[in-house]
XYZ file of C-alpha atoms in Angstrom:
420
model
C 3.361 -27.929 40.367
C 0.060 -29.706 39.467
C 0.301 -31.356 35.493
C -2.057 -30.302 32.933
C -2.924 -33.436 32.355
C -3.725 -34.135 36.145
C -5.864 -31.004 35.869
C -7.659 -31.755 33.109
C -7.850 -35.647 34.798
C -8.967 -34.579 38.198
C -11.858 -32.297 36.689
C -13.331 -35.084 33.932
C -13.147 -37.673 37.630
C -15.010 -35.305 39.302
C -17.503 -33.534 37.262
C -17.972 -36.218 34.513
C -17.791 -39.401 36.644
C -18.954 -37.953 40.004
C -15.781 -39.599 41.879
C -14.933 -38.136 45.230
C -12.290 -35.949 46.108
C -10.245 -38.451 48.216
C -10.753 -41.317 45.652
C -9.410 -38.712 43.158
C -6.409 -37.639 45.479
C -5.414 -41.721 45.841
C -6.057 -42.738 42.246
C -3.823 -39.824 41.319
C -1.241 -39.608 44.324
C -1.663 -36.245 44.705
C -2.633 -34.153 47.909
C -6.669 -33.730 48.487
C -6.114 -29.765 48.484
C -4.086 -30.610 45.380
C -7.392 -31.788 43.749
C -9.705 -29.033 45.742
C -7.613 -26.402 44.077
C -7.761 -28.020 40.444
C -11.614 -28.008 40.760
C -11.605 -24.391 41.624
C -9.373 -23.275 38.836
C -11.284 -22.822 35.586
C -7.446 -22.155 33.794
C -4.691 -25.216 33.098
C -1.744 -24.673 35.030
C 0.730 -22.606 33.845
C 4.322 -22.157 35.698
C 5.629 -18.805 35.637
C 8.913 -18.191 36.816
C 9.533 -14.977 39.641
C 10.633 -11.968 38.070
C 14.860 -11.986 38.555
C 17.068 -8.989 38.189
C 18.644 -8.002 34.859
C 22.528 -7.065 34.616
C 21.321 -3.889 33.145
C 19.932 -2.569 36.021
C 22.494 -1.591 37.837
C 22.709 0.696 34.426
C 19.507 2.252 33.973
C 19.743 4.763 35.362
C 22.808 5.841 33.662
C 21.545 4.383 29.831
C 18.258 6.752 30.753
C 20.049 9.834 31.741
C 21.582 9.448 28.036
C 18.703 8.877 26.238
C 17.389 11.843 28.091
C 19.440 14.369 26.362
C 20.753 12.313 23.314
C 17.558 10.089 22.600
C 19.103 8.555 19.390
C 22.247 7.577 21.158
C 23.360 4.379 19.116
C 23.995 1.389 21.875
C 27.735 0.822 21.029
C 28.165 4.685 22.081
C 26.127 4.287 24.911
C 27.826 1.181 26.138
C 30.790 3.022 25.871
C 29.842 5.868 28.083
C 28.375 3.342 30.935
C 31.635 0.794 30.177
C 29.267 -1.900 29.653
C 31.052 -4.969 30.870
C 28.690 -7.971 28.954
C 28.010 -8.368 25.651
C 25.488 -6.214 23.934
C 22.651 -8.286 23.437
C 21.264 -7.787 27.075
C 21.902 -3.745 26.483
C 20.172 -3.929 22.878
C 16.927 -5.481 24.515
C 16.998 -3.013 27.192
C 17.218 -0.254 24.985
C 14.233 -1.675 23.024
C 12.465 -1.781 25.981
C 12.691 2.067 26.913
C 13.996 3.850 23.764
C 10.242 4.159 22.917
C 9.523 6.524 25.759
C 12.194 8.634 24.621
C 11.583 8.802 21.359
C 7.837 8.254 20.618
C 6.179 5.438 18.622
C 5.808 6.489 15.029
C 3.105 3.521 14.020
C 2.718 3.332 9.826
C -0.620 2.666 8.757
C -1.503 0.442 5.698
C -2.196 2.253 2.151
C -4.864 1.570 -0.023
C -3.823 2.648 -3.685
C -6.314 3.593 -6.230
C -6.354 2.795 -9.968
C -3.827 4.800 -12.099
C -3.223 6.912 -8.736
C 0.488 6.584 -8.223
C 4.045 5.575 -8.891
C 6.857 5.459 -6.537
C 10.159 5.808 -8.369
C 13.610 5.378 -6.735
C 17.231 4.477 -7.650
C 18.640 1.424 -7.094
C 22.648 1.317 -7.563
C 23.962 -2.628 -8.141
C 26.458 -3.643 -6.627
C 28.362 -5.245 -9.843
C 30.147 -3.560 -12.111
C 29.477 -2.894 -15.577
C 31.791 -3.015 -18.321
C 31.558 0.418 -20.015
C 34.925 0.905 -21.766
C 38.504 -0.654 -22.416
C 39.803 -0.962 -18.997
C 36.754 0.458 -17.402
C 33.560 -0.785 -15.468
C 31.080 1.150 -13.068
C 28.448 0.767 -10.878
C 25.414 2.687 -12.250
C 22.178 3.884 -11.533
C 19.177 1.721 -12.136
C 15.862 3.620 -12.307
C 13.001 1.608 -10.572
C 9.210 2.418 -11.287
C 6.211 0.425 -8.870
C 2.778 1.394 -9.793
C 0.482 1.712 -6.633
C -2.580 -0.406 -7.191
C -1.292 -3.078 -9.390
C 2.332 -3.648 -8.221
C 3.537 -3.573 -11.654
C 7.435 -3.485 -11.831
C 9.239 -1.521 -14.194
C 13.210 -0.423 -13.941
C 16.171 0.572 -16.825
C 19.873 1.356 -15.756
C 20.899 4.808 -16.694
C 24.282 6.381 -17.559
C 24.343 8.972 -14.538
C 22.352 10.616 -12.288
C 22.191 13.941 -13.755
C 18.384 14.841 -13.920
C 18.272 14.899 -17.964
C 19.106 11.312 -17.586
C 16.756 10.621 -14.819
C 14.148 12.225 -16.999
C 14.789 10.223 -20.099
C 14.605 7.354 -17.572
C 11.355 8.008 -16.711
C 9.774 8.958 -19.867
C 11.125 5.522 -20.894
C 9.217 3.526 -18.231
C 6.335 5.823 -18.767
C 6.308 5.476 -22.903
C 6.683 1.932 -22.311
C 3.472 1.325 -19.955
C 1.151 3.933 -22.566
C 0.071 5.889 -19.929
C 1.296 8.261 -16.764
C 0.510 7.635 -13.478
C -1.241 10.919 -11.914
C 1.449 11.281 -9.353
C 4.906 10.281 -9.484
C 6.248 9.978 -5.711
C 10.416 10.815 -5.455
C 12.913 10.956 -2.292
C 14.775 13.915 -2.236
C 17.259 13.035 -5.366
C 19.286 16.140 -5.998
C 17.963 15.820 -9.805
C 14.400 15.913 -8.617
C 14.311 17.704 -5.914
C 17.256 18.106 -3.240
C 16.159 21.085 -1.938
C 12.873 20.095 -0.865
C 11.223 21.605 -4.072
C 10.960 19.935 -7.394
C 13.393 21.133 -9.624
C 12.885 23.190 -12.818
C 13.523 20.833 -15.441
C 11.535 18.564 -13.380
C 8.487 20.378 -13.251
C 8.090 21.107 -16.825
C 8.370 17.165 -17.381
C 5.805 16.937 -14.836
C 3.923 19.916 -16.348
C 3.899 18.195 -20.252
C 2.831 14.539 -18.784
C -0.157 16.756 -16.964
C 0.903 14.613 -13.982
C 2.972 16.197 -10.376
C 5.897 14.836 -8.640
C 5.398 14.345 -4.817
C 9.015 14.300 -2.983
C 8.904 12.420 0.187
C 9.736 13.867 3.745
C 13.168 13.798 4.728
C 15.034 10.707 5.988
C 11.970 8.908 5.609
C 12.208 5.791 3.381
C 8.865 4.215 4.594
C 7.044 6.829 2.717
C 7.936 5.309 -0.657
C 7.996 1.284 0.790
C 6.713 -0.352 -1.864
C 9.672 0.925 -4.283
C 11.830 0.324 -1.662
C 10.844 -3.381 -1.519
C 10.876 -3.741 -5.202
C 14.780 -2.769 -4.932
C 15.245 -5.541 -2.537
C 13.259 -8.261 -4.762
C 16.307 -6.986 -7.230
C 19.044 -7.647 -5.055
C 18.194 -10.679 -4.290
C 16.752 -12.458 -7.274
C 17.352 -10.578 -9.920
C 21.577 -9.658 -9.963
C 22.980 -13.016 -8.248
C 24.763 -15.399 -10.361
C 24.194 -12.861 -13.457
C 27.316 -11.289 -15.469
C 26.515 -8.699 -17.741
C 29.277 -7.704 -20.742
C 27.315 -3.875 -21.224
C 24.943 -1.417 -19.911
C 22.633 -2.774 -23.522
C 23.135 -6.615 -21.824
C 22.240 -5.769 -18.335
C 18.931 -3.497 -19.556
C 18.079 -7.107 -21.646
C 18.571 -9.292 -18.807
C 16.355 -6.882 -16.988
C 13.602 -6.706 -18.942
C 13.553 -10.528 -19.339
C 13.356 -11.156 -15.944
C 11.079 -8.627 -15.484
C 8.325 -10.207 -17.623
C 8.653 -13.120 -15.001
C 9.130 -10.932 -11.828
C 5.442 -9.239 -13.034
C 3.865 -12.542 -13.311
C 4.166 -13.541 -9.344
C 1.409 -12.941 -6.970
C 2.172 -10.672 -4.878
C 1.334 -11.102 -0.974
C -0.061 -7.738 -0.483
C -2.862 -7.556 -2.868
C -3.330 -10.920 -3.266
C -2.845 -11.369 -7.084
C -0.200 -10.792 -10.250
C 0.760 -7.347 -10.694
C -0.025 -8.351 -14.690
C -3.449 -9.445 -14.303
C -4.192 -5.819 -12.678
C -2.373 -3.864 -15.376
C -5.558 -2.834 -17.336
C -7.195 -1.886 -14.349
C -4.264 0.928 -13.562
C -3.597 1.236 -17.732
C -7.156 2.855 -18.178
C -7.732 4.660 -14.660
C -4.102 6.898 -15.841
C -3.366 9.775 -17.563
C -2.992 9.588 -21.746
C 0.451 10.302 -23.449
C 0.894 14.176 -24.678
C 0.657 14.948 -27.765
C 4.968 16.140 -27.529
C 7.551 14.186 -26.405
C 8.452 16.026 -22.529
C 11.289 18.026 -22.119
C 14.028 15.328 -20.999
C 17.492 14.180 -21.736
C 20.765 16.399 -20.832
C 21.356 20.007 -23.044
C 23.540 22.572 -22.942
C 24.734 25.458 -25.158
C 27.872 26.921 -25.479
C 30.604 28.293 -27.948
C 33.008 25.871 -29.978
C 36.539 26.262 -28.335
C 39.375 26.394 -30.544
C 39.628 22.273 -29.548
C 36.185 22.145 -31.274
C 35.121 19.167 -28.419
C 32.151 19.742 -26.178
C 31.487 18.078 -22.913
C 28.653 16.032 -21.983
C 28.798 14.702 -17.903
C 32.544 14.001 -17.997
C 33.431 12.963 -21.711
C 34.214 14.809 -24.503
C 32.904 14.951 -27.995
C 34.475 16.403 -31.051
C 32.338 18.836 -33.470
C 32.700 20.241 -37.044
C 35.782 22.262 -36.505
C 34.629 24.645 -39.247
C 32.335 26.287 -36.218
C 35.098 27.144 -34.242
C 33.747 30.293 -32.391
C 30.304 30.102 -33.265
C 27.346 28.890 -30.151
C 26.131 25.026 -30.585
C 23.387 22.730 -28.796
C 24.551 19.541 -27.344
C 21.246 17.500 -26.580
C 22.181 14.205 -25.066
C 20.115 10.990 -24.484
C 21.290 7.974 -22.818
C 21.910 6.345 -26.194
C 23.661 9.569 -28.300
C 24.683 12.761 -28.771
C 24.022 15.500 -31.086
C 25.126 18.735 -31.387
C 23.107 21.701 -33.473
C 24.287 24.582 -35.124
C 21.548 26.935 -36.051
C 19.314 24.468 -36.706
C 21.685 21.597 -38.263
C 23.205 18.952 -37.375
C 26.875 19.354 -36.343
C 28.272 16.085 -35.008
C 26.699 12.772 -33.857
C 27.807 10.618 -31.710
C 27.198 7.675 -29.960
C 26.448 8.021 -25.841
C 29.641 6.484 -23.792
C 28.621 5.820 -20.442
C 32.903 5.466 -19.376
C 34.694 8.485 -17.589
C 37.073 10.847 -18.919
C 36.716 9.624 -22.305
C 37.159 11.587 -25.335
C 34.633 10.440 -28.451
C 36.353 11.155 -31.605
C 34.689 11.541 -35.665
C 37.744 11.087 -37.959
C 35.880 13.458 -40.507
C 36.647 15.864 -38.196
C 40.584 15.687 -37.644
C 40.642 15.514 -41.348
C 38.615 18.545 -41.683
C 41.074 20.517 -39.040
C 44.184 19.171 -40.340
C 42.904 21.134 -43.563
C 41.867 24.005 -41.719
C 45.198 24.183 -39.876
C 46.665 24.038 -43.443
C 45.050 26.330 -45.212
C 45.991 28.625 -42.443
C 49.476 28.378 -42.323
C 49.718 28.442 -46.600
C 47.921 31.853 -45.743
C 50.171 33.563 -43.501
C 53.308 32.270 -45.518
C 51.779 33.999 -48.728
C 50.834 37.017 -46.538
C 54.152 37.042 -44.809
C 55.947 36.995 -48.545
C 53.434 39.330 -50.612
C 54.669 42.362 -51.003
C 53.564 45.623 -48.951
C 50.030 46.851 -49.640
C 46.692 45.879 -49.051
C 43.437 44.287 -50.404
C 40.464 45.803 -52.123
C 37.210 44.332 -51.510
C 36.935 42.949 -54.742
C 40.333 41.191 -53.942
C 42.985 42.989 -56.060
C 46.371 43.835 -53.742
C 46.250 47.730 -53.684
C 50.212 48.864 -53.567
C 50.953 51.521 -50.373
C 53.334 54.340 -50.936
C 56.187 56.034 -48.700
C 54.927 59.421 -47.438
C 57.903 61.268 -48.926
C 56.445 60.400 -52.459
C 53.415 62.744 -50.986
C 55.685 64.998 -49.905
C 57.472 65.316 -53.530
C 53.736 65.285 -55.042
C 53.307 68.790 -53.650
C 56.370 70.356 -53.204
C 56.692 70.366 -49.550
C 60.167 70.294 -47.919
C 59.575 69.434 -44.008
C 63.736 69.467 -43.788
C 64.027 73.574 -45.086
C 65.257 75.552 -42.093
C 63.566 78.133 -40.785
C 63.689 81.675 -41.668
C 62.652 82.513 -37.941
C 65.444 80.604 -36.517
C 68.422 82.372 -39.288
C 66.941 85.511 -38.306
């Protein structure tokens, strides 16, 4: 095969110089049809090498007939089906080659996000464990925020999924930025909206922010990408090398490194997700007036253990309202529980399992209780027979027979019936 730099040789001989085909074909060594044909091509040689036969085509056939019904067959299956005797690269690129006809092409097009127009929130679960209790670490949710236009990066770890947390999360993020985003976009979180509609206690924070929460299609991660990203840029430069000794040490970390993390230009847009901050700050949605609805609350009535549960710990309450219905509000930092309007017990949040909080005010207060109670029924169990007025004095019962004597009845006369 004829050089490129003979090509390019034989055509500045002929047409620069004016040399001669045969001078060209000595100078060069090279046949005269050689040179005719290097004049006549306006291309540089390229070699291409025939077309051979692939080992998987002896299995097409079969691989096709299995895409046919099952299109999402994954290749290990499918090479088990054929018993597929090479590796699998050669079967991967095959199926790469004819999946799409199958299955469709399902091209993504490029977004263009306006100012203050949206915020794509996901959770991102570390994989290092955090020291929440005596014997006890966890992995736990982190709660990621990306707004559209600008980029900006926002995330706080969270002691559960439950959607009261998820909500506190998120009025967090959005407190902390001064303004709401007009739509927040969600995957199908059970908290937010599992069932393909946005939960109750979801809506009404949506509602109070004057904002809506989109949920994106099913199985389809692409939809929220640039969230999904922003968990990756975590991974990976954020939690190597880093211990953390508490949920508090890990959320400082964070935030540290966030500062930084919003200070890099970022590829898409071409700038600093800081520098374009305003820009999305002014185009969003002002703060209410309230604080939303958020944070984990329940209401029930004090058991005779006088503890309440909050996701899986316990918390001990005024023993005194043993009986009576209280409201446990929880936030990711405490707990508080209400009795008609007052305070009952305060705690502070434990993000551990199975753990039971403890005031000591209260064990004193039911050891007295339990006290009292049992000085009661001994001085009931001793007192003799009667019964209280209800301005406290003991009232003393009598034996019916001293009725009986009162007026002259005799219940044990015979009858003059039966002598008869």
């Amino acid at each position: 095969m004829l050089q490129v730099e003979n090509w390019a040789e034989i055509r500045r001989l002929h047409r620069a110089e004016g040399i001669p085909i045969k001078e060209i074909a000595r100078r060069l060594g090279v046949a005269r049809n050689t040179v005719r044909a290097a004049l006549r091509s306006d291309q540089p040689p390229k070699y291409e090498r025939a077309p051979g036969g692939r080992v998987t085509d002896a299995y097409e056939s079969a691989i096709r007939a299995l895409l046919t019904e099952y299109p999402r067959m994954p290749g290990t299956v499918i090479a088990e089906r054929i018993s597929w005797p090479y590796t699998m690269n050669p079967l991967r690129e095959c199926l790469r080659r004819i999946r799409p006809e199958y299955l469709g092409v399902d091209p993504v097009d490029r977004v263009h996000y306006e100012p203050g127009q949206i915020a794509q929130c996901d959770l991102w679960f570390p994989e290092t464990k955090i020291p929440v209790a005596a014997g006890q670490d966890r992995v736990l949710p982190v709660l990621v925020m990306t707004l559209g236009y600008s980029r900006f990066l926002s995330a706080v770890m969270l002691p559960s999924r439950l959607g009261g947390d998820l909500l506190s999360g998120m009025w967090t993020l959005i407190s902390t930025i001064g303004r709401v985003p007009k739509t927040l976009v969600w995957d199908r979180e059970s908290a937010i909206g599992g069932t393909g509609r946005v939960t109750a206690p979801a809506a009404a924070f949506a509602g109070t922010l004057a904002t809506r929460i989109k949920l994106a299609p099913p199985r389809d991660p692409e939809f929220k990408g640039m969230v999904e990203r922003a968990n990756g840029y975590l991974e990976t430069s954020f939690l190597p090398g880093r211990r953390f000794t508490s949920p508090a040490d890990f959320n400082q970390q964070l935030a540290e490194w966030l500062v930084r993390a919003n200070t890099r230009t970022v590829r898409s847009i071409h700038a600093r997700p800081v520098d374009l901050l305003e820009t999305d700050y002014l185009a969003m949605i002002p703060l209410p007036p309230v604080d939303p609805p958020i944070g984990l609350n329940n209401r029930v009535r004090l058991a005779r253990d006088y503890y309440v549960r909050v996701d899986t710990c316990d918390y001990s309450v005024d023993p005194r309202l043993i009986g009576r219905f209280v409201d446990v509000t929880a936030s990711p930092d405490q707990v508080v529980v209400f009795c008609d309007g007052q305070v009952a017990a305060r705690h502070h949040r434990s993000w551990a399992k199975q753990e039971v909080v403890t005031d000591p005010e209260h064990v004193e207060l039911a050891r007295h209780l339990r006290r009292d109670l049992a000085q009661r029924s001994h001085h009931q169990a001793n007192a003799p027979a009667g019964r209280q007025h209800p301005d406290g004095h003991v009232v003393q019962l009598r034996a019916l027979p001293d009725y009986d004597a009162l007026f002259g009845v005799d219940f044990t006369a015979p009858s003059t019936k039966a002598s008869e």
